[in-house]
XYZ file of C-alpha atoms in Angstrom:
70
model
C 80.794 96.536 99.860
C 81.787 99.698 101.641
C 80.798 98.283 105.022
C 82.748 95.072 104.391
C 85.903 96.989 103.544
C 85.525 99.325 106.515
C 85.057 96.321 108.819
C 88.230 94.707 107.437
C 90.240 97.903 107.919
C 89.032 98.230 111.520
C 89.799 94.580 112.268
C 93.349 95.180 111.052
C 93.924 98.576 112.654
C 91.390 98.974 115.442
C 88.414 101.304 115.617
C 88.730 104.384 113.452
C 87.848 107.879 114.739
C 84.356 108.961 113.674
C 85.826 111.653 111.390
C 87.750 108.984 109.486
C 84.685 106.716 109.271
C 82.655 109.654 107.874
C 85.330 110.449 105.285
C 85.626 106.817 104.304
C 81.835 106.628 103.849
C 81.669 109.877 101.883
C 84.257 109.086 99.212
C 83.703 105.942 97.162
C 86.993 104.217 96.363
C 86.032 103.327 92.752
C 85.866 107.029 91.935
C 89.661 107.163 92.080
C 90.336 104.218 89.789
C 90.658 104.224 85.998
C 88.501 102.125 83.700
C 91.244 99.489 83.509
C 92.953 98.213 86.634
C 95.622 95.528 86.814
C 95.124 92.568 89.104
C 97.539 89.837 90.130
C 96.392 86.626 88.490
C 96.846 83.137 89.916
C 100.161 82.828 88.062
C 101.442 85.941 89.857
C 101.373 87.998 86.650
C 99.262 91.158 86.552
C 96.312 91.035 84.157
C 93.999 93.854 83.042
C 90.447 94.130 84.330
C 88.357 96.454 82.175
C 85.299 97.988 83.865
C 83.313 97.857 80.595
C 84.004 94.152 79.960
C 84.000 92.877 83.547
C 81.919 95.349 85.589
C 81.154 92.983 88.487
C 84.749 91.904 88.886
C 86.008 95.484 88.555
C 83.682 96.745 91.296
C 84.437 93.793 93.591
C 88.192 94.396 93.229
C 87.782 98.163 93.634
C 86.252 97.593 97.062
C 88.539 94.731 98.071
C 91.023 95.436 100.857
C 94.034 94.848 98.614
C 96.121 96.807 96.182
C 95.379 97.205 92.513
C 97.792 98.522 89.915
C 96.617 101.559 87.989
C-alpha cells in the first residue's frame, strides 16, 4: 500500500527527492490516525470507520491518497 500511495503522489507532483522518499517510507501514515476516522460516504455525509470493527477498510483508507477526517 505504501508503494501505491508513493506512486500516486509522484504522478501528481513529479519525482520526489530521495530524502523525501526515505522519510515517506520510514513513517507509516496509519501511525498518525486515531482508531476512528471519518470518511465521506456516497451520500456526501461523513461516516465513522472504526479500526476494530472494519480493520481492512480502515487500513485501505489510511493509505489512500485522499483526506480523512480525524
